[in-house]
CSV table of C-alpha atoms and ligand atoms in Angstrom, one decimal:
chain,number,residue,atom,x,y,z
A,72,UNK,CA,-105.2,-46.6,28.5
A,73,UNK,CA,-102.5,-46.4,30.9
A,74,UNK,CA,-102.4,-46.9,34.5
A,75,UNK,CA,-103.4,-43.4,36.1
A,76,UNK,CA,-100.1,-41.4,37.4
A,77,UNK,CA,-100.6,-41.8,41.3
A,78,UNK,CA,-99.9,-38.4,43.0
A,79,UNK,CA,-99.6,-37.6,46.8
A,80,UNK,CA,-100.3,-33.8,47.3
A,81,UNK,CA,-98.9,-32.3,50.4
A,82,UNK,CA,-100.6,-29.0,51.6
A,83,UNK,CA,-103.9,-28.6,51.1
A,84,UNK,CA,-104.0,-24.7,51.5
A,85,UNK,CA,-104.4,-22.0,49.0
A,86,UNK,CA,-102.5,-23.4,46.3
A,87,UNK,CA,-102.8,-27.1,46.8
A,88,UNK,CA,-106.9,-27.0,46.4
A,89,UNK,CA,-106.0,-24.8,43.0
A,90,UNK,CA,-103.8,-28.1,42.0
A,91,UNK,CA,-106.6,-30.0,42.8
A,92,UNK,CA,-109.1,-28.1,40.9
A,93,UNK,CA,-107.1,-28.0,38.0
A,94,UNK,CA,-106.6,-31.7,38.4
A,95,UNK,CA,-110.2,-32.5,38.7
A,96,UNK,CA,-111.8,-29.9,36.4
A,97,UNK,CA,-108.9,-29.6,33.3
A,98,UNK,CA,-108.8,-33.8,33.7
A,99,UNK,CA,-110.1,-34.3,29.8
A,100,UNK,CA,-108.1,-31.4,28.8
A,101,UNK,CA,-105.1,-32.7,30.2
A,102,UNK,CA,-106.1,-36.1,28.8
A,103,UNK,CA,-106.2,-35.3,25.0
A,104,UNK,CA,-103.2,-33.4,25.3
A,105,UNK,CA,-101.1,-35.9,27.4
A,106,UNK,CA,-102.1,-39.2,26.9
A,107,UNK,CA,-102.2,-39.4,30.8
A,108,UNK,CA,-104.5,-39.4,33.2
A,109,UNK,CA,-103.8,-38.8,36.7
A,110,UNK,CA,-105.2,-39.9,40.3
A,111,UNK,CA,-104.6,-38.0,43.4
A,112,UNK,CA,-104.2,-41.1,46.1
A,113,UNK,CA,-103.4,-38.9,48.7
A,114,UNK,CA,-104.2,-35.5,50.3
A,115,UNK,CA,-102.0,-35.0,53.7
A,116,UNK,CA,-103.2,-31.8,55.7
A,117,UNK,CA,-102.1,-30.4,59.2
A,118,UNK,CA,-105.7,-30.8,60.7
A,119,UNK,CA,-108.3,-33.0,59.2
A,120,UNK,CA,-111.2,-31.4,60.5
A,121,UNK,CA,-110.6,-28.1,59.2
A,122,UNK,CA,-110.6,-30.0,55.7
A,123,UNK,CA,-113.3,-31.8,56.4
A,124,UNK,CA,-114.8,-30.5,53.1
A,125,UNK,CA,-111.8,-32.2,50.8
A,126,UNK,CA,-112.8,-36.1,52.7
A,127,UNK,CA,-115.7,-36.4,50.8
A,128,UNK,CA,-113.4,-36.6,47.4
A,129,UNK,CA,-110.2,-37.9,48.2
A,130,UNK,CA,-107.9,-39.6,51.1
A,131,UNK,CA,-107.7,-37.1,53.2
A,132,UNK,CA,-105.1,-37.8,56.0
A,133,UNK,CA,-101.8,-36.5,58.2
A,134,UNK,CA,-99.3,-39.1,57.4
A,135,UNK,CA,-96.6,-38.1,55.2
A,136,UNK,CA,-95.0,-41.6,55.0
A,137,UNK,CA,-98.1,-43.6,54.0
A,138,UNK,CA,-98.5,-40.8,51.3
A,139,UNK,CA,-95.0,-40.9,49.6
A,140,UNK,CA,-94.4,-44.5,50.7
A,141,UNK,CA,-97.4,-46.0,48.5
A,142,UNK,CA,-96.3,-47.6,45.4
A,143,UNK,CA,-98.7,-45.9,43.0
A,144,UNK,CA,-97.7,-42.2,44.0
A,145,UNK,CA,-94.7,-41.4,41.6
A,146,UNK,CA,-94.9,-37.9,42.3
A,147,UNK,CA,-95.3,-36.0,45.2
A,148,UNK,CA,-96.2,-32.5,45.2
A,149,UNK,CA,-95.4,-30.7,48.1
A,150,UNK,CA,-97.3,-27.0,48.5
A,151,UNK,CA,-97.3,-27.1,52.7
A,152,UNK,CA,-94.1,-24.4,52.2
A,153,UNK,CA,-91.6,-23.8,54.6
A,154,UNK,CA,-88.4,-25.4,55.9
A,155,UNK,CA,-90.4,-28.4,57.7
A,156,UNK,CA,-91.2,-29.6,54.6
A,157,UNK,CA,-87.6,-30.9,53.8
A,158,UNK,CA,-88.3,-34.2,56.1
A,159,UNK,CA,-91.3,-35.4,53.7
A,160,UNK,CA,-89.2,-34.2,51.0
A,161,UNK,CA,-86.3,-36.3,51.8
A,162,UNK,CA,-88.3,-39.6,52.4
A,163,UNK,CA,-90.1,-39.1,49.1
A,164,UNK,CA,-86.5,-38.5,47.2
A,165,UNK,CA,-85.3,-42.0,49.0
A,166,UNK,CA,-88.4,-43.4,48.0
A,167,UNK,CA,-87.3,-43.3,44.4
A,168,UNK,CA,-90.3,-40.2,44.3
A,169,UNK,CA,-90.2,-37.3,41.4
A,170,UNK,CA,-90.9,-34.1,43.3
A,171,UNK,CA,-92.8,-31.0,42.5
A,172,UNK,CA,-92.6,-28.0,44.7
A,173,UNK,CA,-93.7,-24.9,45.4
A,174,UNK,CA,-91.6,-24.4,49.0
A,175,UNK,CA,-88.7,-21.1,47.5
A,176,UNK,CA,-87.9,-21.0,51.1
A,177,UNK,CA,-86.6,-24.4,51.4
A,178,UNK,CA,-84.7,-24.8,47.7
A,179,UNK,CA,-82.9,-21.9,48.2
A,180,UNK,CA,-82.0,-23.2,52.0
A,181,UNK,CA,-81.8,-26.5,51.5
A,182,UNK,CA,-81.1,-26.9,47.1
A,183,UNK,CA,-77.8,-27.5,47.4
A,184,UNK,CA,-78.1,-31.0,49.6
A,185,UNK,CA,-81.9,-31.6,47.8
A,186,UNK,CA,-80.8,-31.5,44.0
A,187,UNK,CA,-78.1,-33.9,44.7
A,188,UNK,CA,-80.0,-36.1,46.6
A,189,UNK,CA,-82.8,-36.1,44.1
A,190,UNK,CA,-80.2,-36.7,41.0
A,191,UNK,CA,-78.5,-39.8,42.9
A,192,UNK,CA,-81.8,-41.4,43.6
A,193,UNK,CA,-82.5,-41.0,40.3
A,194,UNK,CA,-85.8,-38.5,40.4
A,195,UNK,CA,-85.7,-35.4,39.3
A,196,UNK,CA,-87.6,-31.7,41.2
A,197,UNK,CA,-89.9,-29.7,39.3
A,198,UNK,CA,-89.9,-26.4,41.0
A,199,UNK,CA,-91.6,-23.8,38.4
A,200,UNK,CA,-94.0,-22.7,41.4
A,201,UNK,CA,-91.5,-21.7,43.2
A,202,UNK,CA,-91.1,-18.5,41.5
A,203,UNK,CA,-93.0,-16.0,40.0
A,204,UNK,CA,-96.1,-17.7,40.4
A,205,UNK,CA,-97.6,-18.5,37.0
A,206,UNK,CA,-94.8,-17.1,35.0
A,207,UNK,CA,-92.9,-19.7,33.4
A,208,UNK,CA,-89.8,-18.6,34.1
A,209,UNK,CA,-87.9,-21.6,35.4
A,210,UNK,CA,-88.6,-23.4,32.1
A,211,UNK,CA,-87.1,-20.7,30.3
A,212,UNK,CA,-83.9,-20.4,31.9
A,213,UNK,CA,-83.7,-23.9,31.6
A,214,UNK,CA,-84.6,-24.5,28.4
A,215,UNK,CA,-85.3,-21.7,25.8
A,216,UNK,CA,-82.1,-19.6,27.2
A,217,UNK,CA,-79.5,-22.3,28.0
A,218,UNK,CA,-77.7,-20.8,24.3
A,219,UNK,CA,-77.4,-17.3,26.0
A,220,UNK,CA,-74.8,-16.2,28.7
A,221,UNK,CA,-77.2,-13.8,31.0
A,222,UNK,CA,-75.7,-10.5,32.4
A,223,UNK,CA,-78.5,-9.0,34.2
A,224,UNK,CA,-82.0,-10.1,35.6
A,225,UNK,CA,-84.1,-7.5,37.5
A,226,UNK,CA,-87.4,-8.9,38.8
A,227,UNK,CA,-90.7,-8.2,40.6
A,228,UNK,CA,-90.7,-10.8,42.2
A,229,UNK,CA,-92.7,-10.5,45.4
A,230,UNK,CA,-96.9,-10.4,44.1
A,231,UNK,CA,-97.8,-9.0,47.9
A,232,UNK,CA,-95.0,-6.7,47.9
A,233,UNK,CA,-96.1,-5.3,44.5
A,234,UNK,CA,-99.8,-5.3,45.4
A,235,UNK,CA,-99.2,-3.3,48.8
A,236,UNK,CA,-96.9,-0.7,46.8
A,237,UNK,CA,-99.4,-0.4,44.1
A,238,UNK,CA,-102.5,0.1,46.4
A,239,UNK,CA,-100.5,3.2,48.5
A,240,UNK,CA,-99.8,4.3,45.3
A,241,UNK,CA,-102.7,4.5,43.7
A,242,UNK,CA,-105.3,3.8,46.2
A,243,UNK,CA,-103.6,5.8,48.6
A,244,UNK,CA,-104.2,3.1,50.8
A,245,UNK,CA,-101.9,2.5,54.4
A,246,UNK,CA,-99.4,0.1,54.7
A,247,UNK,CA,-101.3,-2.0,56.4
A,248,UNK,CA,-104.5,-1.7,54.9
A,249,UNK,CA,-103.1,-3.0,51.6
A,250,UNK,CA,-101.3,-5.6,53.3
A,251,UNK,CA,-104.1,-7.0,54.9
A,252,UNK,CA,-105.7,-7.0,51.9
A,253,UNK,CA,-102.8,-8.7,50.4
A,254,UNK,CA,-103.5,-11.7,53.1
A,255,UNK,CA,-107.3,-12.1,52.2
A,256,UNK,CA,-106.3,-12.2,48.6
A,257,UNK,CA,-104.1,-15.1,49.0
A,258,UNK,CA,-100.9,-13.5,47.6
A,259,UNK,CA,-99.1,-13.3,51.3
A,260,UNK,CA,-97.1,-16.4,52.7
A,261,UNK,CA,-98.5,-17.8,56.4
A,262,UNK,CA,-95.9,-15.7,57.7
A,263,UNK,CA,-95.9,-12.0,55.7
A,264,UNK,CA,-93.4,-11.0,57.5
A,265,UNK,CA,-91.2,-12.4,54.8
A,266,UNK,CA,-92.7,-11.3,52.0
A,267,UNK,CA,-92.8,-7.8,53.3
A,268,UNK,CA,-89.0,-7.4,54.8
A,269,UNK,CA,-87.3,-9.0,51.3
A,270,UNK,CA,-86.5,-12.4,52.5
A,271,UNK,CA,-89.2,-14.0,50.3
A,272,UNK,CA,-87.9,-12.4,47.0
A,273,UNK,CA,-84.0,-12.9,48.2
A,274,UNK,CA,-85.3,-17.1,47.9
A,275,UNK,CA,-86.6,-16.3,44.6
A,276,UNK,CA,-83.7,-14.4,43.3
A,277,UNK,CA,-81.0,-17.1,44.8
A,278,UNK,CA,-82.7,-19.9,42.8
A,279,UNK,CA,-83.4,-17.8,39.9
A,280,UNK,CA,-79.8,-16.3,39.8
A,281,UNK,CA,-78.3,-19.5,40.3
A,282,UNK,CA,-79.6,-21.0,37.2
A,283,UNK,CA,-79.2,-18.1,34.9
A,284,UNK,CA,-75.3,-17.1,35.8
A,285,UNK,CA,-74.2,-20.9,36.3
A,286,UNK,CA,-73.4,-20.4,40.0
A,287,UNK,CA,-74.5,-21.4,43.6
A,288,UNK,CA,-76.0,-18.4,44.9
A,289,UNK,CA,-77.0,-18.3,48.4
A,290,UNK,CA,-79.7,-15.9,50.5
A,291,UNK,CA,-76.9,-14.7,52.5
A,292,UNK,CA,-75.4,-13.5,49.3
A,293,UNK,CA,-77.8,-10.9,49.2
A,294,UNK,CA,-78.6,-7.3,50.3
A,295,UNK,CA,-81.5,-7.7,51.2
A,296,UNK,CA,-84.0,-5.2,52.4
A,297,UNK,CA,-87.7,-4.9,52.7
A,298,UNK,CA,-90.3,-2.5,51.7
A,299,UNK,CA,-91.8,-3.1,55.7
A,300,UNK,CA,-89.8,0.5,56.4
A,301,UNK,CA,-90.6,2.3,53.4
A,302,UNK,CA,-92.2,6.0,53.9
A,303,UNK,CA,-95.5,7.0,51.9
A,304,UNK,CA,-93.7,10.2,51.6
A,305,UNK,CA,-91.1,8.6,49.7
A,306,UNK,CA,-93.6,7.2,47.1
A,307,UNK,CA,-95.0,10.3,46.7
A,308,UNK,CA,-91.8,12.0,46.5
A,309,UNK,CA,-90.6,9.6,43.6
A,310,UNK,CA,-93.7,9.7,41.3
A,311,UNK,CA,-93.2,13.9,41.4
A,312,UNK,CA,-90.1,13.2,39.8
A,313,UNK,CA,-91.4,10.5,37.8
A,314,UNK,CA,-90.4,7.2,39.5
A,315,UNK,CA,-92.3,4.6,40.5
A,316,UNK,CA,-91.1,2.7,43.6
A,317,UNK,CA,-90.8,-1.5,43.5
A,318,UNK,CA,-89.1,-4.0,45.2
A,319,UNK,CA,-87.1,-5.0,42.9
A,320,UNK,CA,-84.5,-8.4,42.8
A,321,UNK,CA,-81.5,-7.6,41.4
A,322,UNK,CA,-78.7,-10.0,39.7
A,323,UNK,CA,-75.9,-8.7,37.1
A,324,UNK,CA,-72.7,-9.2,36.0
A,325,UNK,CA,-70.1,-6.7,37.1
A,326,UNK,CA,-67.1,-7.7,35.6
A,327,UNK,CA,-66.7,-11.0,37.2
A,328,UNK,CA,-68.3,-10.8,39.7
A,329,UNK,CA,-72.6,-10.6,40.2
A,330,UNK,CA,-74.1,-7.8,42.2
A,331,UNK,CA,-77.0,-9.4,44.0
A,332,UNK,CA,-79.5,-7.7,45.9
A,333,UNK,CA,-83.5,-7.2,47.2
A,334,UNK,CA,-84.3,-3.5,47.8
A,335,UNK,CA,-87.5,-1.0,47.0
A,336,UNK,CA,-86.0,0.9,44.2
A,337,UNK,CA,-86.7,3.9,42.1
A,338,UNK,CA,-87.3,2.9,38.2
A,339,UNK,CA,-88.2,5.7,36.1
A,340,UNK,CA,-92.0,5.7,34.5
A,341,UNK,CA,-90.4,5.1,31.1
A,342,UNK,CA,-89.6,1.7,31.6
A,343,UNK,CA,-91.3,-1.4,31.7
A,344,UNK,CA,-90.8,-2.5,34.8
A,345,UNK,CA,-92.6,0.6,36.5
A,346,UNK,CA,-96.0,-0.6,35.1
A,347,UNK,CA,-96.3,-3.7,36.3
A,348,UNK,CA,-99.0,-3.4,39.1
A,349,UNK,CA,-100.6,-5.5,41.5
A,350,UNK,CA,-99.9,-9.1,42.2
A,351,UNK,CA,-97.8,-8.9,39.4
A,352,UNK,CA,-95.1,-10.4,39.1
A,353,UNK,CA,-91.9,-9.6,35.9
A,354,UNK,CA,-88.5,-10.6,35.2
A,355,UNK,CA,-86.5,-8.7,32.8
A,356,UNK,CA,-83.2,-10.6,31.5
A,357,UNK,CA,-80.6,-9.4,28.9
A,358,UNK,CA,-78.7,-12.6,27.1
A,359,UNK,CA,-76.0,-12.0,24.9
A,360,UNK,CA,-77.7,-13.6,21.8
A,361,UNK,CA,-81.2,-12.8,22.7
A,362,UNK,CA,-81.1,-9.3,24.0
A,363,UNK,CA,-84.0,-8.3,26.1
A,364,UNK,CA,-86.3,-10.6,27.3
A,365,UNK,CA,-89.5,-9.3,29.4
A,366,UNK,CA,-91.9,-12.1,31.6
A,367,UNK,CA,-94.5,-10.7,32.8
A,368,UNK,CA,-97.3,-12.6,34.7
A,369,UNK,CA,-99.4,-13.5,37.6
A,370,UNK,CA,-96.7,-13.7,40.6
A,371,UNK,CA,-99.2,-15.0,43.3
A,372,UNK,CA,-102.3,-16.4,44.2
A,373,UNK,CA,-104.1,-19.3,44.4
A,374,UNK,CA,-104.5,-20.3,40.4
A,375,UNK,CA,-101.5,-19.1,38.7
A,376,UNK,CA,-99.1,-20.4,41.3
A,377,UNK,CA,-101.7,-23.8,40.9
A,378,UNK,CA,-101.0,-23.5,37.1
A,379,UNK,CA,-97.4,-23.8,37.3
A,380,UNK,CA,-97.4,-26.8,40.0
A,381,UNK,CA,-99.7,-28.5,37.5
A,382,UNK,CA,-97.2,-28.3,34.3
A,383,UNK,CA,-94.7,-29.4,36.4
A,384,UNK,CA,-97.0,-32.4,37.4
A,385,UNK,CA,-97.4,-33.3,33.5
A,386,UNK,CA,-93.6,-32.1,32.6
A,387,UNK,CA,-92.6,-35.0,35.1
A,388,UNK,CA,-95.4,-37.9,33.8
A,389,UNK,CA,-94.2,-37.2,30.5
A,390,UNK,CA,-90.3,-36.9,31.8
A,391,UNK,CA,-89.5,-33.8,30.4
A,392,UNK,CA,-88.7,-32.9,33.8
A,393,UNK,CA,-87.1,-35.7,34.8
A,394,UNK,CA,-84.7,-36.1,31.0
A,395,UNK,CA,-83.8,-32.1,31.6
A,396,UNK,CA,-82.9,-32.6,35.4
A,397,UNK,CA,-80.4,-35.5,34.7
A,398,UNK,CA,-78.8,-34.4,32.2
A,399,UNK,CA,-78.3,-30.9,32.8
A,400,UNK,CA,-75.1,-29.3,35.1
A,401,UNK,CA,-76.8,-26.1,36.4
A,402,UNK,CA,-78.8,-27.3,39.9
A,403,UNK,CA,-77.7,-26.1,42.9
A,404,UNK,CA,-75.3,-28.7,44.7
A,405,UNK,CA,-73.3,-29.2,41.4
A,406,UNK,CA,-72.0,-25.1,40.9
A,407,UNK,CA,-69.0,-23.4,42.0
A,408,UNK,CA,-70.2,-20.5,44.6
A,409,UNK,CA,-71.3,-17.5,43.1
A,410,UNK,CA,-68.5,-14.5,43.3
A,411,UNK,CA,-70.5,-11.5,45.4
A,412,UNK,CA,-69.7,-8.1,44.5
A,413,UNK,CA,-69.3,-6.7,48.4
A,414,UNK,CA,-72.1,-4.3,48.6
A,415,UNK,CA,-70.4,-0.8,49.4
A,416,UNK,CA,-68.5,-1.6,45.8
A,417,UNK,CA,-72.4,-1.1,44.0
A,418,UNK,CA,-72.7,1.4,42.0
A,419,UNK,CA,-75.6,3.5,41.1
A,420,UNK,CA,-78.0,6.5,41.1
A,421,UNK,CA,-79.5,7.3,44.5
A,422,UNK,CA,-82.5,8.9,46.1
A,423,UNK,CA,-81.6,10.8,49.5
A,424,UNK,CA,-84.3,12.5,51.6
A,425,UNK,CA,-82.8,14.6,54.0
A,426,UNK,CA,-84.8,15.6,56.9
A,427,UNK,CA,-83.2,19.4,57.8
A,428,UNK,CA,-84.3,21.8,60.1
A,429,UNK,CA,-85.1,25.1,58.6
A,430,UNK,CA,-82.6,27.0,59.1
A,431,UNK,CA,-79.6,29.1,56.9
A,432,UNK,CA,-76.5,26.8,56.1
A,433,UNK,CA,-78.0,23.6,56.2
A,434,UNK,CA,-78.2,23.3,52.6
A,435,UNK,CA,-74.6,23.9,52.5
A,436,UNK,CA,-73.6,21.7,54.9
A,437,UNK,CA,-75.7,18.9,52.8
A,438,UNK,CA,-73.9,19.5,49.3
A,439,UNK,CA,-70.4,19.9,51.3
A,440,UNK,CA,-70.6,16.3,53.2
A,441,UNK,CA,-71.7,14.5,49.5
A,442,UNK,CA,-69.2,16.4,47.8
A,443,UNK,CA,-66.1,15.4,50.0
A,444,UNK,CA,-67.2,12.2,49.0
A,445,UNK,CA,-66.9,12.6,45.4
A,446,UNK,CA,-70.8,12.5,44.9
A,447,UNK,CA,-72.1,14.6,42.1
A,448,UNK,CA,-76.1,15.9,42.3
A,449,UNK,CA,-78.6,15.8,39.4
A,450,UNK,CA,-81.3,17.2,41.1
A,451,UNK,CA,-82.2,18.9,44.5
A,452,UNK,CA,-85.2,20.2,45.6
A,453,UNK,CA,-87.1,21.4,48.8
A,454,UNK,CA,-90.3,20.0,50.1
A,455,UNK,CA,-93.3,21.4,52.3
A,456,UNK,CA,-93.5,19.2,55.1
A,457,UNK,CA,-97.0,18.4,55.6
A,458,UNK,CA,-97.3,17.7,59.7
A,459,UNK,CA,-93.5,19.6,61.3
A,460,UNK,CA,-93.3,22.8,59.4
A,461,UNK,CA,-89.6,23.2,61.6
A,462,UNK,CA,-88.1,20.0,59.2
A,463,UNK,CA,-87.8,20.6,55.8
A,464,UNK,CA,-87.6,17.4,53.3
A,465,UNK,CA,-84.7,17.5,51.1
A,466,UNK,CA,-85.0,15.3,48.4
A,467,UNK,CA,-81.3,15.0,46.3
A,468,UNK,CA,-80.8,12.9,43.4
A,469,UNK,CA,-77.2,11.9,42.8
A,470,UNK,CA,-75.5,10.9,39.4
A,471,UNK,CA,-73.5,7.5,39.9
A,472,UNK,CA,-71.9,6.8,43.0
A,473,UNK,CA,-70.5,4.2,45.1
A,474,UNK,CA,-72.7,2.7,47.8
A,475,UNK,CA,-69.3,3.0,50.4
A,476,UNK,CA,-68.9,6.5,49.4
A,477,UNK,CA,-72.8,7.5,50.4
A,478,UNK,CA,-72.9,5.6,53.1
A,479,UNK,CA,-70.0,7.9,54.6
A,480,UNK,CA,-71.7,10.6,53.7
A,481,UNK,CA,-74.9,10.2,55.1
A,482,UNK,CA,-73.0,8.9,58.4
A,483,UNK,CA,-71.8,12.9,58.4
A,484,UNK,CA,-74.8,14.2,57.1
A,485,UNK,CA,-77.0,12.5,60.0
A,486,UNK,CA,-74.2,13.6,62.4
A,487,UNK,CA,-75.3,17.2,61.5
A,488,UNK,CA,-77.4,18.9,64.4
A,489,UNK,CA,-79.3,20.4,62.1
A,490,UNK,CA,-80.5,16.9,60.6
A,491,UNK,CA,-83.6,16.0,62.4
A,492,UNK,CA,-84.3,11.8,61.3
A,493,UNK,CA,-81.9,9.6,59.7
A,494,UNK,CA,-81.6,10.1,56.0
A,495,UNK,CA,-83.9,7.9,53.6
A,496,UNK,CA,-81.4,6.3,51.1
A,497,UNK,CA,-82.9,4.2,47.9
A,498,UNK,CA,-81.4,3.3,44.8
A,499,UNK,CA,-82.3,4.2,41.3
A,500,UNK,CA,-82.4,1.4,38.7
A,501,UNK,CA,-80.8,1.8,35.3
A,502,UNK,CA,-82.0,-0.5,33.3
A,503,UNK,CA,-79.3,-1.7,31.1
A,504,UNK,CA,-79.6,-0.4,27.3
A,505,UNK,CA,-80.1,-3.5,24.9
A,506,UNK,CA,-76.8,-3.6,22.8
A,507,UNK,CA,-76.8,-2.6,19.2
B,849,HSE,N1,-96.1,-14.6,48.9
B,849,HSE,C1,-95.6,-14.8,47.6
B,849,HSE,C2,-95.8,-13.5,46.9
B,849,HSE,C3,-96.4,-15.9,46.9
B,849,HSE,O1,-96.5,-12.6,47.4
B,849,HSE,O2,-95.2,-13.3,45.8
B,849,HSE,C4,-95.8,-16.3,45.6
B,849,HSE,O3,-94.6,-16.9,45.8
């Protein structure tokens, strides 16, 4: 038998105890299959009392340089998340270290100075954890699609996000109940704030789209917004008309250029997308020669994000990873910048919920300011407001329309004195039809 492969794990929160009890409880699995075995040399945590528990097993310490500078660590796996975690990162590339990571945040902040510095050093990054949780999606794009040119990828890619709309949904639970709930289930980063205003799935989506349309794509590429000022009225709105609301990430190909953008957004109940609940997490992807492709999956938590940290542990010791990552010319660092479609050029269906006051005309003067702006209706209809029976919901369903042009609308619309709240304003997916 082989030397053990010497890991350094650092993070020893949610998901790095799920690496280690894969490591420690899967070892003879992972044995027969591999060949390998594996020894965890190091555990660095912020605070070594509060891991007191994790002593009496391993090497429990706070110094990052003893961890990645020991010769028998040839990979470090780094699941402390966040931007801090580039220094470690760094000294474990120069090092001559392979890297697995879960930290979304800092690839799609930092990628396009890490991947390089990782490929002239000679060690590659294994970064499946880093979206979608458990869902294997990086290996995909970066393996069984590499034939197809992608035009679209729409993805639930936020697990807390999902689980808090899915809860007022169904539960009809408060925003912050099902948040909070989130949080003790282990799906929310330290900070929700990101998961819950977008940023966390823009990450996602900027590595993700980077590797499947061949371009550096950036978080300030995208639209992003967050589901933290989403109305319950809106969700109960949509499913009357048969819609469920999710933050979705969106990436496609319009003409040549890539509509990017993070948003809650209306898909109808017919499509797959819609019934994905929970922590769950799904990409859908069209390729040219493939067609539709749906992943669907455990987005967040402790074990499935664990499992994907752990195949890119083995992926590495056997050097898939590191083979794949040095030969291939679609990292971050080595693409051209993505072309952005500017955001007022989108086009799509949209969801508009006037609030009106109750008086004659105002339906009128609705119709009149999204007409002038060349915006046909599919649908309006009038709702009972439940608590100010002087402000009557409008909800208006538009055919396709250009972001620029509603957004001048709803500037004059809101204008109105007879409009009582700023007008809600989400988008309708349409999924793309699978060619023939
Ligand atoms: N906070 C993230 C989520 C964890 O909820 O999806 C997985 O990246």
């Amino acid at each position: 038998m082989n030397e053990p492969v010497g890991i350094a794990l650092l993070g020893s929160g949610v998901v790095g105890r799920g690496v280690l009890a894969i490591l420690s409880e899967q070892q003879d699995l992972l044995e027969r299959r591999t060949g390998l075995r594996f020894e965890v040399c190091h555990v660095v945590c912020r605070d070594v009392n509060k891991n007191a528990d994790l002593a009496k097993t391993y090497n429990l310490h706070t110094d990052t340089t003893r961890a990645v500078s020991d010769p028998r660590v040839k990979i470090v796996v780094e699941v402390m998340g966040g931007l801090g975690a580039e220094s470690p990162i760094n000294e474990a590339i120069r090092s001559g270290k392979h890297i697995v990571t879960a930290n979304k945040a800092l690839l799609a902040a930092r990628g396009n100075h890490l991947f390089p510095l990782a490929k002239k050093h000679g060690v590659s990054i294994g970064f499946e954890a880093s979206c979608a949780g458990g869902i294997p999606i990086i290996d995909a794009l970066t393996r069984g699609l590499l034939s197809n040119r992608i035009d679209s990828l729409t993805g639930i890619i936020n697990g807390t996000c999902n689980y808090i709309l899915t809860q007022m949904t169904e539960k009809g639970q408060t925003y912050s109940q099902a948040l909070s709930e989130a949080q003790k289930l282990g799906y929310a980063e330290a900070d929700p704030t990101l998961d819950v205003n977008g940023r966390d799935s823009a990450q996602k989506l900027a590595i993700l789209a980077s590797l499947a349309f061949n371009c550096q794509v950036n978080e300030r590429d995208i639209h992003i917004t967050g589901i933290d000022t989403l109305q319950a009225d809106d969700i109960r709105f949509a499913e009357e008309l048969g819609y469920a609301i999710k933050l979705l990430g969106i990436a496609e190909r319009v003409g040549d250029s890539l509509s990017l953008r993070v948003h809650p957004t209306l898909v109808h109940h017919g499509e797959l997308l819609a019934d994905v609940n929970g922590a769950f997490n799904a990409i859908s992807l069209y390729g040219h020669a493939i067609g539709h492709q749906f992943f669907y999956g455990r987005g967040a938590g402790q074990m499935p994000t664990a499992s994907a940290v752990v195949a890119d542990i083995l992926g590495v010791a056997l050097g898939i990873i590191p083979h794949t990552f040095a030969r291939l010319n679609i990292y971050p660092g080595q693409l051209e910048p993505a072309r952005v479609l500017p955001f007022e050029q989108l086009r799509s269906r949209y969801y508009l919920r006037v609030s009106a006051a109750d008086v004659p005309g105002v339906f009128a003067d609705i119709t009149a300011a999204l007409g002038k702006h060349h915006i046909s209706l599919s649908g309006v209809s009038q709702k009972e407001s439940e608590e100010d029976v002087s402000v009557v919901p409008v909800v208006v369903v538009t055919h396709r329309a250009t972001e620029g042009d509603i957004q001048a609308a709803l500037k004059e619309i809101d204008a109105l004195a007879t409009i009582k709240s700023p007008t809600v304003c989400l988008r309708i997916v349409d999924v793309p039809k699978e060619f023939a």
